[in-house]
Coordinates of C-alpha atoms in Angstrom, one line a residue:
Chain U
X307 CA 0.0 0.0 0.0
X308 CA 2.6 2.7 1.1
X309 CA 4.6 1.3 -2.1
X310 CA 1.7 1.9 -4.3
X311 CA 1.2 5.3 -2.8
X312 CA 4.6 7.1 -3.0
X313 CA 4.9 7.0 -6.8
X314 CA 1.2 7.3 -7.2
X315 CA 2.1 10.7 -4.8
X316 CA 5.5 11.1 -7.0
X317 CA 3.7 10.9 -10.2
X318 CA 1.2 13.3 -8.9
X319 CA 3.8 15.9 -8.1
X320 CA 5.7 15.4 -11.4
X321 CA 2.5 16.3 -13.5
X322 CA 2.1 19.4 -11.5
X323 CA 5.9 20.1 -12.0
X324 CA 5.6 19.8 -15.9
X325 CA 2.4 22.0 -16.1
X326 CA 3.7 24.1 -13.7
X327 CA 6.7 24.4 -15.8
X328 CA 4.6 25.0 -19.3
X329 CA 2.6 27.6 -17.8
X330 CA 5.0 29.5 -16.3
X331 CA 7.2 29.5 -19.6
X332 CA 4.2 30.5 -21.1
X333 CA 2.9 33.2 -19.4
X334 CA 6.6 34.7 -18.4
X335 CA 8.8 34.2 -21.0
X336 CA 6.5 35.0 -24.2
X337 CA 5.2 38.2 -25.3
X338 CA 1.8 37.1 -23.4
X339 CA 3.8 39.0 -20.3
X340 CA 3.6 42.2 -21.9
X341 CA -0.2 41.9 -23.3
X342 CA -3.0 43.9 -20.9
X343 CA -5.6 41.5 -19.8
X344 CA -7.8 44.9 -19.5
X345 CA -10.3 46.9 -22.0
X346 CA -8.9 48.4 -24.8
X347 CA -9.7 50.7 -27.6
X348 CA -9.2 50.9 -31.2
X349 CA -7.4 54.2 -33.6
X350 CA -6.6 53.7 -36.8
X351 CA -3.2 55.8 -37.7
X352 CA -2.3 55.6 -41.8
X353 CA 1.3 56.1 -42.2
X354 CA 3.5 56.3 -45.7
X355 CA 5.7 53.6 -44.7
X356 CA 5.6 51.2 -41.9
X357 CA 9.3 49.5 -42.3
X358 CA 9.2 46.9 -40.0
X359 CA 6.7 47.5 -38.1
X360 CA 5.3 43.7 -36.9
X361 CA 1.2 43.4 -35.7
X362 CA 1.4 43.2 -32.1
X363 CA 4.2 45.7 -31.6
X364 CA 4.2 48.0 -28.5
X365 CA 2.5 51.1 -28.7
X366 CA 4.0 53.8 -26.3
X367 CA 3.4 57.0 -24.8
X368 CA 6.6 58.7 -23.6
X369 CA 8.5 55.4 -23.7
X370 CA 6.0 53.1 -21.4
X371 CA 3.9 50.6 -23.3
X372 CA -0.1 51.6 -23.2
X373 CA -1.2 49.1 -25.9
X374 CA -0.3 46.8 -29.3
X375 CA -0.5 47.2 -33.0
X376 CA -3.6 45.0 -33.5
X377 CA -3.9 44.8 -37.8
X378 CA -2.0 46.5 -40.1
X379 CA -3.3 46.6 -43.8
X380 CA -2.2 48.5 -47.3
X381 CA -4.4 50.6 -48.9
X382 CA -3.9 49.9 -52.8
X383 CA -6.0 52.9 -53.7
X384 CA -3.8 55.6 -51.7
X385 CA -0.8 53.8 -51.2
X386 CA -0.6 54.4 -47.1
X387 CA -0.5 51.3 -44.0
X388 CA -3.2 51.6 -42.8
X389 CA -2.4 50.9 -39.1
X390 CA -4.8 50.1 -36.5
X391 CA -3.6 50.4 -32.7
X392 CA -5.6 48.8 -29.8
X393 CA -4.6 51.1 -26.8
X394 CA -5.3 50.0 -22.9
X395 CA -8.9 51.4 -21.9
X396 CA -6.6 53.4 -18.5
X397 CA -4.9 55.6 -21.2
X398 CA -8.1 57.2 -22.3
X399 CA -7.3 60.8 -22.6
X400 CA -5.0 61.0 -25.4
X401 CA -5.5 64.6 -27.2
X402 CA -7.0 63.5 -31.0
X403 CA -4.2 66.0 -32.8
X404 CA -1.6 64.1 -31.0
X405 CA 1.2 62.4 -33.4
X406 CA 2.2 58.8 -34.0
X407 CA 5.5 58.1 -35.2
X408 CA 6.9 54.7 -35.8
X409 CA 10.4 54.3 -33.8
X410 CA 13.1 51.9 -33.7
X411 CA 13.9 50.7 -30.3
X412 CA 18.1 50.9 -30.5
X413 CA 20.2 50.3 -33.8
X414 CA 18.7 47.1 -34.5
X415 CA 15.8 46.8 -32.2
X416 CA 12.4 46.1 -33.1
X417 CA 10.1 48.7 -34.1
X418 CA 7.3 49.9 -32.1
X419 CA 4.7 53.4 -32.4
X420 CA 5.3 56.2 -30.5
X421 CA 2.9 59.0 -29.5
X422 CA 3.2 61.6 -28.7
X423 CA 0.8 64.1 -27.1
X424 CA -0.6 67.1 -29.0
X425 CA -2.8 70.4 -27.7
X426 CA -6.4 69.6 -28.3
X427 CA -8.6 69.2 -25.5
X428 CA -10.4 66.8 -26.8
X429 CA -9.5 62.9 -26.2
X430 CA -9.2 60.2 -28.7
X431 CA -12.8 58.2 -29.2
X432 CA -12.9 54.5 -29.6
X433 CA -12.8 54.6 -33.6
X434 CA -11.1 57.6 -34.2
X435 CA -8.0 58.2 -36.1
X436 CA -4.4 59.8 -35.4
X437 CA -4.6 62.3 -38.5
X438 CA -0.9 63.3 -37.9
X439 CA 1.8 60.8 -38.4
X440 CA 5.5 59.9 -39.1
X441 CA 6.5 57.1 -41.4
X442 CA 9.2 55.0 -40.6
X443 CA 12.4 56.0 -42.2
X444 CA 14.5 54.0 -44.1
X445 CA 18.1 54.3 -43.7
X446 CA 18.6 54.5 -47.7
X447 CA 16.5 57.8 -47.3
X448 CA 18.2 59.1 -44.6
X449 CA 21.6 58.5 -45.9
X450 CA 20.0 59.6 -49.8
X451 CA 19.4 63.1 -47.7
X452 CA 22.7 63.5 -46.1
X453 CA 24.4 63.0 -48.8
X454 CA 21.6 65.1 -51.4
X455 CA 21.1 62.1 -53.5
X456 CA 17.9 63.0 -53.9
X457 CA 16.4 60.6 -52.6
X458 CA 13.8 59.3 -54.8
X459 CA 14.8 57.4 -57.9
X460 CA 15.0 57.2 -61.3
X461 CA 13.3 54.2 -63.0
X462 CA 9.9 53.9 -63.5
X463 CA 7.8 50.4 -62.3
X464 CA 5.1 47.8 -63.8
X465 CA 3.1 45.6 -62.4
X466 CA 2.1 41.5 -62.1
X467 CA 5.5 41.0 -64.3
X468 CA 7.5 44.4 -64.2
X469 CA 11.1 44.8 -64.8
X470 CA 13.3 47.1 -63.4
X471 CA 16.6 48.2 -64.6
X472 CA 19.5 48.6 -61.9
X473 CA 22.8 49.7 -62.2
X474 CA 23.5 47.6 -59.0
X475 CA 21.4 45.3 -57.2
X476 CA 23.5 44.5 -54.4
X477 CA 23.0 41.7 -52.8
X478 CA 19.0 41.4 -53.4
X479 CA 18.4 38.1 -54.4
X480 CA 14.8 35.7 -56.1
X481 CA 12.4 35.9 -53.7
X482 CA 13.6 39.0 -52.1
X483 CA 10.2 41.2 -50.8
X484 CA 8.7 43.8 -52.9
X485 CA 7.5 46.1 -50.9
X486 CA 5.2 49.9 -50.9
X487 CA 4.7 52.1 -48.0
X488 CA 6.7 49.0 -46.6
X489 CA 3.9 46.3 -46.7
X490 CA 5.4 43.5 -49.3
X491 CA 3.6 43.5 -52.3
X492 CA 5.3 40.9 -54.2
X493 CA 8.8 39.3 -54.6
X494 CA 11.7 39.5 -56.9
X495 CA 11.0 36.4 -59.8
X496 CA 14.0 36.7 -61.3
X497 CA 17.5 38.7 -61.5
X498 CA 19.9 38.6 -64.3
X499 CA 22.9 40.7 -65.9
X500 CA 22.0 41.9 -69.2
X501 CA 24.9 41.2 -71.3
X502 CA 24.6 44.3 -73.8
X503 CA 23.3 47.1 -71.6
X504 CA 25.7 45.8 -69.0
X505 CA 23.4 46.2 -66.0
X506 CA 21.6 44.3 -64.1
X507 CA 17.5 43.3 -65.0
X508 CA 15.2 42.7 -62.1
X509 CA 11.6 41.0 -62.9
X510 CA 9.3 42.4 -60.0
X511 CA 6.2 40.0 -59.6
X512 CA 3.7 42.2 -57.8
X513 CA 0.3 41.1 -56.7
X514 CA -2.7 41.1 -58.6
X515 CA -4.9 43.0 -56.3
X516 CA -2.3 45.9 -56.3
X517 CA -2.7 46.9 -60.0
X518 CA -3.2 50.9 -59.5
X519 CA 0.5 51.9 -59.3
X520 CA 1.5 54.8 -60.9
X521 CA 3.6 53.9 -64.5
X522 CA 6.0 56.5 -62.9
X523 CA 6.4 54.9 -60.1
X524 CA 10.1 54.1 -58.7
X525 CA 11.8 51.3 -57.7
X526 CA 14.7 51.2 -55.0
X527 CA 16.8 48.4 -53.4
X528 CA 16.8 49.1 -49.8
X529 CA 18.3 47.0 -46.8
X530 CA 16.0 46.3 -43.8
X531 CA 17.8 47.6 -41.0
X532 CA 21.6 48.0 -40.6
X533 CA 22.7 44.1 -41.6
X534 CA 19.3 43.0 -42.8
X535 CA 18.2 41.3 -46.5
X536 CA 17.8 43.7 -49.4
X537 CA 14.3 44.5 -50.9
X538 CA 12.7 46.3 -53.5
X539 CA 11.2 49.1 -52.6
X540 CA 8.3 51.0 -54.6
X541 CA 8.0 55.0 -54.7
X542 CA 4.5 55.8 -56.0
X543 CA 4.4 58.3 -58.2
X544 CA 1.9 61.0 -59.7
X545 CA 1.2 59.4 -63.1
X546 CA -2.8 58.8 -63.6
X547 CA -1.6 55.4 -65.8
X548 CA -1.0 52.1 -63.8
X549 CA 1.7 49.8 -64.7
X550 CA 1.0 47.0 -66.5
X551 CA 1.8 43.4 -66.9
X552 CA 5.1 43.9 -68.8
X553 CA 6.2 47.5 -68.4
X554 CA 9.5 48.3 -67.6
X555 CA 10.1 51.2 -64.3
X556 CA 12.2 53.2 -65.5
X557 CA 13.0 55.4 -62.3
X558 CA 15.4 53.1 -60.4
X559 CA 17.4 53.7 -57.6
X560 CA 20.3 50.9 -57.1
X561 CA 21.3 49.3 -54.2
X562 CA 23.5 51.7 -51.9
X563 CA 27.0 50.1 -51.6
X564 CA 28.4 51.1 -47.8
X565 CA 31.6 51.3 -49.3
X566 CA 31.0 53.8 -51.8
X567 CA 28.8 55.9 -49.4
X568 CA 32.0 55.9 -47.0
X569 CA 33.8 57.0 -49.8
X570 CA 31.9 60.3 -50.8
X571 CA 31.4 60.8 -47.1
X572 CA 35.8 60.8 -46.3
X573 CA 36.2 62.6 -50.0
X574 CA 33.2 65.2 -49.9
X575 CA 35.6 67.7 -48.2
X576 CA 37.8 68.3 -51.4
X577 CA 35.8 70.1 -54.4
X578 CA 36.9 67.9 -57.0
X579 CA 36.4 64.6 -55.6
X580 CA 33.0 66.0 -54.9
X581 CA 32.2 66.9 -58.7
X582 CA 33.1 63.1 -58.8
X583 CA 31.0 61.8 -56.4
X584 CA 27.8 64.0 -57.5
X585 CA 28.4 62.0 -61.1
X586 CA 28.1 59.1 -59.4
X587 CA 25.1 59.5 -56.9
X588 CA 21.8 59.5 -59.3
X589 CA 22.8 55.5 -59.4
X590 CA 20.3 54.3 -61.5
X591 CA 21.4 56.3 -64.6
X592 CA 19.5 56.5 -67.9
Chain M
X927 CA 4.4 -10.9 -35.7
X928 CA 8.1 -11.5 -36.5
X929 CA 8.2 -11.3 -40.3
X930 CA 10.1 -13.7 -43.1
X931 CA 13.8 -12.8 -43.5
X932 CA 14.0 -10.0 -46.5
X933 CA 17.2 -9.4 -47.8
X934 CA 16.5 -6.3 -49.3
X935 CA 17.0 -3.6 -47.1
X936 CA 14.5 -1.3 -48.1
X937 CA 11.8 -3.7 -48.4
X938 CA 12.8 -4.2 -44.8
X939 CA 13.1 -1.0 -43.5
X940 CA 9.5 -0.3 -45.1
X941 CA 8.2 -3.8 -43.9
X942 CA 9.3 -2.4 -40.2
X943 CA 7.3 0.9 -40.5
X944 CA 4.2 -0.8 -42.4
X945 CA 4.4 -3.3 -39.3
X946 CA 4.8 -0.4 -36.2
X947 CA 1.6 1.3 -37.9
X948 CA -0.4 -1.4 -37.7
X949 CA 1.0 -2.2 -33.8
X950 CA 0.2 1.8 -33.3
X951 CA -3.6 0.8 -34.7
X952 CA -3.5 -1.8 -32.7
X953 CA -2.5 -0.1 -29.5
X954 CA -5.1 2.8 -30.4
X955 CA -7.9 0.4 -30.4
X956 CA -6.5 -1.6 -27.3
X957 CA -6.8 2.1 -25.3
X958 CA -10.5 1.6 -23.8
X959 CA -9.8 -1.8 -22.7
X960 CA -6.7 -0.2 -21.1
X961 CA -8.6 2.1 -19.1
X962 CA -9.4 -0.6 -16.3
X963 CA -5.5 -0.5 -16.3
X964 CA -5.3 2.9 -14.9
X965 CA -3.1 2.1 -12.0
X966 CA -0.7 0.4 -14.0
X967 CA -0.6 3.3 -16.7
X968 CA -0.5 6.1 -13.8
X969 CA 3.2 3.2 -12.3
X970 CA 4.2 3.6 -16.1
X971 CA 4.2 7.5 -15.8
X972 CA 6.0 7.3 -12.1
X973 CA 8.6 5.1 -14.0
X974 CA 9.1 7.3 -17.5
X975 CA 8.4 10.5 -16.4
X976 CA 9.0 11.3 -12.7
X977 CA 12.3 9.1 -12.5
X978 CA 13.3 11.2 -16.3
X979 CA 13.1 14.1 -14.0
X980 CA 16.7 14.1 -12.6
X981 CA 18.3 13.5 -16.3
X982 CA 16.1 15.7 -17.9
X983 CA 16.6 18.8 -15.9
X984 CA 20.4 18.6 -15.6
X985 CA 20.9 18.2 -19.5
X986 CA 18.5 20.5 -19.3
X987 CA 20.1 23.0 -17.2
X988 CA 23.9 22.4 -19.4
X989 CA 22.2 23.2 -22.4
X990 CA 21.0 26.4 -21.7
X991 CA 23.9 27.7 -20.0
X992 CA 26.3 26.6 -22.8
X993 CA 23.8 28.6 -24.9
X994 CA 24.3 31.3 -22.7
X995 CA 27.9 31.2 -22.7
X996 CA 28.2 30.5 -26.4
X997 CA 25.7 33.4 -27.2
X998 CA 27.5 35.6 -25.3
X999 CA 30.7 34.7 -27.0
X1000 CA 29.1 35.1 -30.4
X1001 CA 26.9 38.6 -29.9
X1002 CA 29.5 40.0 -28.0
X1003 CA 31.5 40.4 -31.6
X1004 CA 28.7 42.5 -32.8
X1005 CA 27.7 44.0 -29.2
X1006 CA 24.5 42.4 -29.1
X1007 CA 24.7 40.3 -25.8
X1008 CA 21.5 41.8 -24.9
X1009 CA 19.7 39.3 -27.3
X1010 CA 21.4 36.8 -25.5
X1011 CA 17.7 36.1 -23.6
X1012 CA 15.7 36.0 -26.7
X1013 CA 17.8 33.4 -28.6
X1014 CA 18.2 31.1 -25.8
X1015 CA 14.6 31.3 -25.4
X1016 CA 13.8 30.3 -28.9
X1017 CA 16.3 28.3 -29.7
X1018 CA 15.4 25.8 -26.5
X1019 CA 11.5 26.4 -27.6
X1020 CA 11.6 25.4 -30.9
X1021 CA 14.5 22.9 -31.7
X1022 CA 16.7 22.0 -28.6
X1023 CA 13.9 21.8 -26.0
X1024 CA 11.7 18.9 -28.0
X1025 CA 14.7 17.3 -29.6
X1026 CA 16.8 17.0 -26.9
X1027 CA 14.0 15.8 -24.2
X1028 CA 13.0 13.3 -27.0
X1029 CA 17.0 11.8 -27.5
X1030 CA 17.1 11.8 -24.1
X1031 CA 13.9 9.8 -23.3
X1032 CA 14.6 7.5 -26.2
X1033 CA 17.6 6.4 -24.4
X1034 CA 16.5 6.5 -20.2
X1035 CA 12.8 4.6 -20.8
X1036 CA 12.5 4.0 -24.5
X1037 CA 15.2 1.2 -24.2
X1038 CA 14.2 0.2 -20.7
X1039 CA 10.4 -0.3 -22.0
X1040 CA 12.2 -2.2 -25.1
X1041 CA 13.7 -4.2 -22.7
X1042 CA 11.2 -4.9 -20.2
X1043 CA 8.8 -6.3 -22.7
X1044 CA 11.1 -7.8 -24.4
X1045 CA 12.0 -10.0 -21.6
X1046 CA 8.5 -10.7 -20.7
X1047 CA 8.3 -11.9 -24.4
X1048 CA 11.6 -14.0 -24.2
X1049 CA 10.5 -15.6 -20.6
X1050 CA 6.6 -16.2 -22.1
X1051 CA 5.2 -13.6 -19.6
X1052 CA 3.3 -12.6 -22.3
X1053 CA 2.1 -15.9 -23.6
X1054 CA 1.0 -16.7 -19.6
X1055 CA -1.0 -12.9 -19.3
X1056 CA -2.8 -14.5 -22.6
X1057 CA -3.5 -17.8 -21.1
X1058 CA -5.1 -16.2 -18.0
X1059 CA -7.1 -14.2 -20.1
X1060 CA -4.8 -10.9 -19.2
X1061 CA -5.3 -9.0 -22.7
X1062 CA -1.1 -8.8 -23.0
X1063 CA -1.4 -5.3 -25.4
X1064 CA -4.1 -3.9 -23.1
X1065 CA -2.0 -4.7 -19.3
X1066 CA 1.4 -4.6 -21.2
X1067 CA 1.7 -2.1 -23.9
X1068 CA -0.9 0.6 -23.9
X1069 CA -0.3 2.0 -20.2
X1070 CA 3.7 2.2 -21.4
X1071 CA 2.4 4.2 -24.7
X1072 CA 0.3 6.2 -22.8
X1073 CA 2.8 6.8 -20.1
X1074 CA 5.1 8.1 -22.3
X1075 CA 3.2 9.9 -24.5
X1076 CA 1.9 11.7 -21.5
X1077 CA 5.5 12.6 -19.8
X1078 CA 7.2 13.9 -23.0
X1079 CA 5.8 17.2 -23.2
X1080 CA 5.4 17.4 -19.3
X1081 CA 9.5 16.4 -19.3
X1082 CA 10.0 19.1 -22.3
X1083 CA 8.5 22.0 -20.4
X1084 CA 10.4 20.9 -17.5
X1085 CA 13.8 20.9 -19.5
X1086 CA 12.9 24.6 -21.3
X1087 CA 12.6 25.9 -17.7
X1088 CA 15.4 24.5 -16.7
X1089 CA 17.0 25.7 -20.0
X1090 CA 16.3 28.9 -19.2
X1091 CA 17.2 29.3 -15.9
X1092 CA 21.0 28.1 -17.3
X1093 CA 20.6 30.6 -19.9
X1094 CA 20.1 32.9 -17.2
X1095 CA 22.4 32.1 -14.7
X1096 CA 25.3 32.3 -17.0
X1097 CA 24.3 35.4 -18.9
X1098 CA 23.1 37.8 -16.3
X1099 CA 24.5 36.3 -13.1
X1100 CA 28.1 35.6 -14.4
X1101 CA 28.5 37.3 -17.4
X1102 CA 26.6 40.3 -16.5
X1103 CA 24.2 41.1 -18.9
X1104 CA 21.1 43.4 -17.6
X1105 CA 18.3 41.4 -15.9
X1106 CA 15.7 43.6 -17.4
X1107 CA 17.1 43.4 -20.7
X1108 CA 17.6 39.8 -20.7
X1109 CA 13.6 39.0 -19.8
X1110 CA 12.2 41.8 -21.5
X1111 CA 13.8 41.2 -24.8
X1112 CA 12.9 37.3 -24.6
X1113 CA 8.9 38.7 -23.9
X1114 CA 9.0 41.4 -26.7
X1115 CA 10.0 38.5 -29.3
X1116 CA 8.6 35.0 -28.0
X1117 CA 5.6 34.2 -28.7
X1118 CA 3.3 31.6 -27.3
X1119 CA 1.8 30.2 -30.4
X1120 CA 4.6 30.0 -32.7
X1121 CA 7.4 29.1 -30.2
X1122 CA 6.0 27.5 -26.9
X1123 CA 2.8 25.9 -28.1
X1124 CA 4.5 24.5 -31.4
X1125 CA 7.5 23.7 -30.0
X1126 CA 7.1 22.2 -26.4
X1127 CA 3.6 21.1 -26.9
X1128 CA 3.1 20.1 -31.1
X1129 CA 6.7 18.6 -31.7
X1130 CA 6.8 17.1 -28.0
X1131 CA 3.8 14.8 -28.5
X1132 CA 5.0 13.9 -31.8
X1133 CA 8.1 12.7 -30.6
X1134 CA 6.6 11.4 -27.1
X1135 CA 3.9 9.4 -30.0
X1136 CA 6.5 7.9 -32.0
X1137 CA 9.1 6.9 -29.3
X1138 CA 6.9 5.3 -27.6
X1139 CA 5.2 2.9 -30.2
X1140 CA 9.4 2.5 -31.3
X1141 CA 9.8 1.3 -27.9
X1142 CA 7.1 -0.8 -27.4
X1143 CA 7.1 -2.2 -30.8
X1144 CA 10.6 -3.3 -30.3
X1145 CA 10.2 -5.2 -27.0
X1146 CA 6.7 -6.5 -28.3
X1147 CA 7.9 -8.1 -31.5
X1148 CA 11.3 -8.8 -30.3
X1149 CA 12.8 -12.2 -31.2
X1150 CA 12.4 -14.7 -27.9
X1151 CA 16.5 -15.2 -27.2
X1152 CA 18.8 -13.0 -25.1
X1153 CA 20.4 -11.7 -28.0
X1154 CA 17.0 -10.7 -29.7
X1155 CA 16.1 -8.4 -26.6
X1156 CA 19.6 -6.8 -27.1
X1157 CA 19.0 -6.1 -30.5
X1158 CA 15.8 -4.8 -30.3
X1159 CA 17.2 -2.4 -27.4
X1160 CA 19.5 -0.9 -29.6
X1161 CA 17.1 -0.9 -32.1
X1162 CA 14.7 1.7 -30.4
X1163 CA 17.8 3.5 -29.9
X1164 CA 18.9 3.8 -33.5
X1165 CA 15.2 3.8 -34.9
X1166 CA 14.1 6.7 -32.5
X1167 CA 16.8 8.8 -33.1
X1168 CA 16.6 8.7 -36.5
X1169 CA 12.6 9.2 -36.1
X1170 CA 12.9 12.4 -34.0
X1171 CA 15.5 14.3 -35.9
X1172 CA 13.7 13.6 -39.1
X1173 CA 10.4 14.0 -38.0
X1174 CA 11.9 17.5 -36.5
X1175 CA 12.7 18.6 -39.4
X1176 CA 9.7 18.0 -41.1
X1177 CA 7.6 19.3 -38.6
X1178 CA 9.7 22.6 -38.6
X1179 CA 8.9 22.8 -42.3
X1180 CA 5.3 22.7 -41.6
X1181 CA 5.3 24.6 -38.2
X1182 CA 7.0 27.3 -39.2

């Protein structure tokens, strides 16, 4: 009997030990630590670009997390991430001209949205919408600003099967994201060197239901984050045509090589280095 | 149940597998008749699981804090040590938590299931249960299935704490990375679906399914003689092994 009943006991207590063990890793180790069991309440906040903003990132005011990212979904007829944000029912009296700006938490850190607090004295609703936002920047853009390269680019997009011409891809690869306002739209099918023009040929497959891009639309190779994978990036443009299957973009903006941005940066001192390095900067020449 | 000598490998191999499903069926069907078993399946558990325990959460323990120390190593080069928590977290979740747990039970009570039956086999215990009308699948075989199936996630969950804790305790209490950091940047990332409930839970029954009808099949259908309970012993070692790190991989592909 007392045989029977110490591993009927010992059994016992090793059942609660693994539960015990699953529900704590569970409930402390995941990102179900960090969710509010409480009430919460829904904005919607459109942005130009969401990067890499993931659903169920924080949402912070001044740095402390009041709620998640709950859906995020592109637009195809405007071309904005439409973001919506499920905020903690205790944080209620947000002003509804305050501003939500997607932030990067550190260097490489995941992103989150940031508000921050404007005048009005009246509070967000359930519903309502942060009018005022600031997209996520790519680094490409910021370091295209610093160094006046313009920016945007200069090849021009299609659609279901569009080429692109670079003058270098980098290291994008098949299968490499195509993405708008940073939502992926489609992937890269295919990437060659075209032997004549001596450049290289991207095909862009982009998704059906996203057929009201502008034929002036540009395409960029940008890196996710600091050491990330390489992606296609697409610039609407103003054009009232859409791309077709087939079309070529012809506004192109090639992949940003660290080493030559290093170099204009050590040479932009001297004025005739300079002369050489504003040649080379629109990279996606005609 | 022992089948005609095939040369052929393959035609082996696939004869063993066709044979082990049908034993699964078998054992699935035998699991209501089993139920007046209870006490023997719940001295099945004590025996698989709760005496696993010690083994499991040492290895356990080792593995997470050579994570630790090898993460450390490794981020440190690109100042990242504060992501130390987060890989060690998924890395035990989703591959080294279920895998390891699985090798490790293969070879403490997979082999001594294989063996116990087989010698029960080999000295005609089974052949008596029959005679006295002691269904040998439904006493013998089910309550050790069950048992095991039962303990493998229970022993996983145990090992990813345990993993964790090693993770931690060589990160943050020797190495010095921040506390906060450490557990705030494993919640950000982990999540429960993806990592805990695929990995601990989804591959952990797999593997705790299929080691446990290896184990059983091999001592069930082992050939009567000393040297037949050897081989089947090693069997369940070789076949299990082989089992979990394929079946990992597959159920990555489709967990993912």
């Amino acid at each position: 009997m007392s045989q029977r009943h110490s591993y009927a006991v010992g059994t016992g207590l090793f059942i609660v030990l693994g539960f015990a063990a699953l529900a704590y890793l569970a409930t402390q180790t995941t990102s179900v630590a960090n969710t509010h069991q409480g009430a919460s309440y829904s904005v919607q906040a459109r942005f130009a670009n969401i990067g890499q903003l993931k659903e169920r990132a924080p949402v912070k005011i001044a740095g402390v997390r009041v709620g998640q990212v709950s859906a995020i979904v592109l637009d195809p007829k405007q071309e904005v991430a439409d973001v919506t944000l499920s905020i903690d029912q205790d944080y209620s009296h947000i002003p509804d001209d305050s501003v939500a700006t997607i932030f990067t938490s550190g260097l490489l850190g995941d992103q989150y949205v940031g508000i921050q607090y404007g005048s009005s004295k009246k509070d967000l609703a359930d519903g309502g919408t942060l009018a005022r936002t600031k997209p996520a920047q790519q680094l490409e853009e910021m370091l295209g600003k610093f160094f006046g390269a313009g920016g945007v680019a200069d090849n021009l997009g299609g659609s279901y099967t569009v080429k692109a011409r670079f003058s270098n891809v980098g290291a994008l690869s098949v299968g490499a994201p195509v993405k708008m306002a940073g939502v992926a739209i489609g992937s890269v099918a295919a990437v060659h060197a075209d032997p004549v023009k001596l450049d290289a040929e991207v095909e862009l497959s982009i998704d059906k239901k996203y057929d009201q891009i502008p034929d002036d639309s540009a395409a960029a190779v940008f890196t996710s984050g600091l050491i990330g994978t390489q992606y296609v990036a697409i610039q609407p443009g103003g054009s009232p045509e859409f791309l077709k299957n087939g079309d070529e973009m012809v506004l192109t903006q090639s992949a940003m090589q660290l080493e030559d941005l290093i170099g204009k940066f050590l040479v932009n001192g001297s004025p005739s280095e300079k002369k050489d390095a504003a040649n080379e900067s629109p990279a996606g020449k005609q | 149940m022992s089948a005609r000598p095939q040369r052929n490998v393959i035609l082996n191999a696939l004869a063993q597998i066709g044979e082990a499903g049908l034993f699964g069926l078998t054992l699935l069907a035998a699991v209501p008749r089993s139920l007046r078993y209870l006490r023997e399946t719940v001295r099945q558990l004590w025996f698989v699981g709760a005496m696993s325990l010690t083994i499991i959460m040492v290895c356990g323990l080792f593995v997470g804090m050579v994570l630790g120390l090898q993460l450390y190593y490794v981020l440190s080069i690109f100042g990242g040590t504060a992501a130390s928590g987060t890989v060690v977290a998924i890395a035990i979740y989703r591959e080294l938590g279920p895998v390891v747990t699985a090798l490790l039970f293969a070879g403490r009570a997979g082999t001594s299931i294989t063996a116990e039956i087989g010698l029960m086999r080999a000295t005609d215990q089974l052949a008596a249960m029959e005679m006295m009308a002691v269904d040998p699948i439904a006493y013998v075989a089910v309550p050790r299935y069950l048992a095991g199936l039962i303990a493998m996630p229970l022993l996983c969950a145990v090992f990813c704490a345990l993993g964790i804790f090693g993770g931690h305790l060589v990160g943050v209490t020797w190495l010095g990375i921040d506390n906060g950091t450490f557990w705030s940047n494993m919640t950000a990332t982990v999540d429960v679906w993806k990592d805990v409930v695929n990995g601990i839970l989804v591959k952990s029954l797999v593997f705790g399914a299929v080691v446990s009808l290896i184990a059983v099949y091999q001592g069930y259908t082992t050939p009567p003689t000393s040297e037949g309970v050897a081989y089947a012993t090693t069997r369940t070692v070789v076949a299990s092994s082989i089992a979990i790190l394929a079946l990992d991989f597959v159920l990555t592909a489709f967990l993912m």
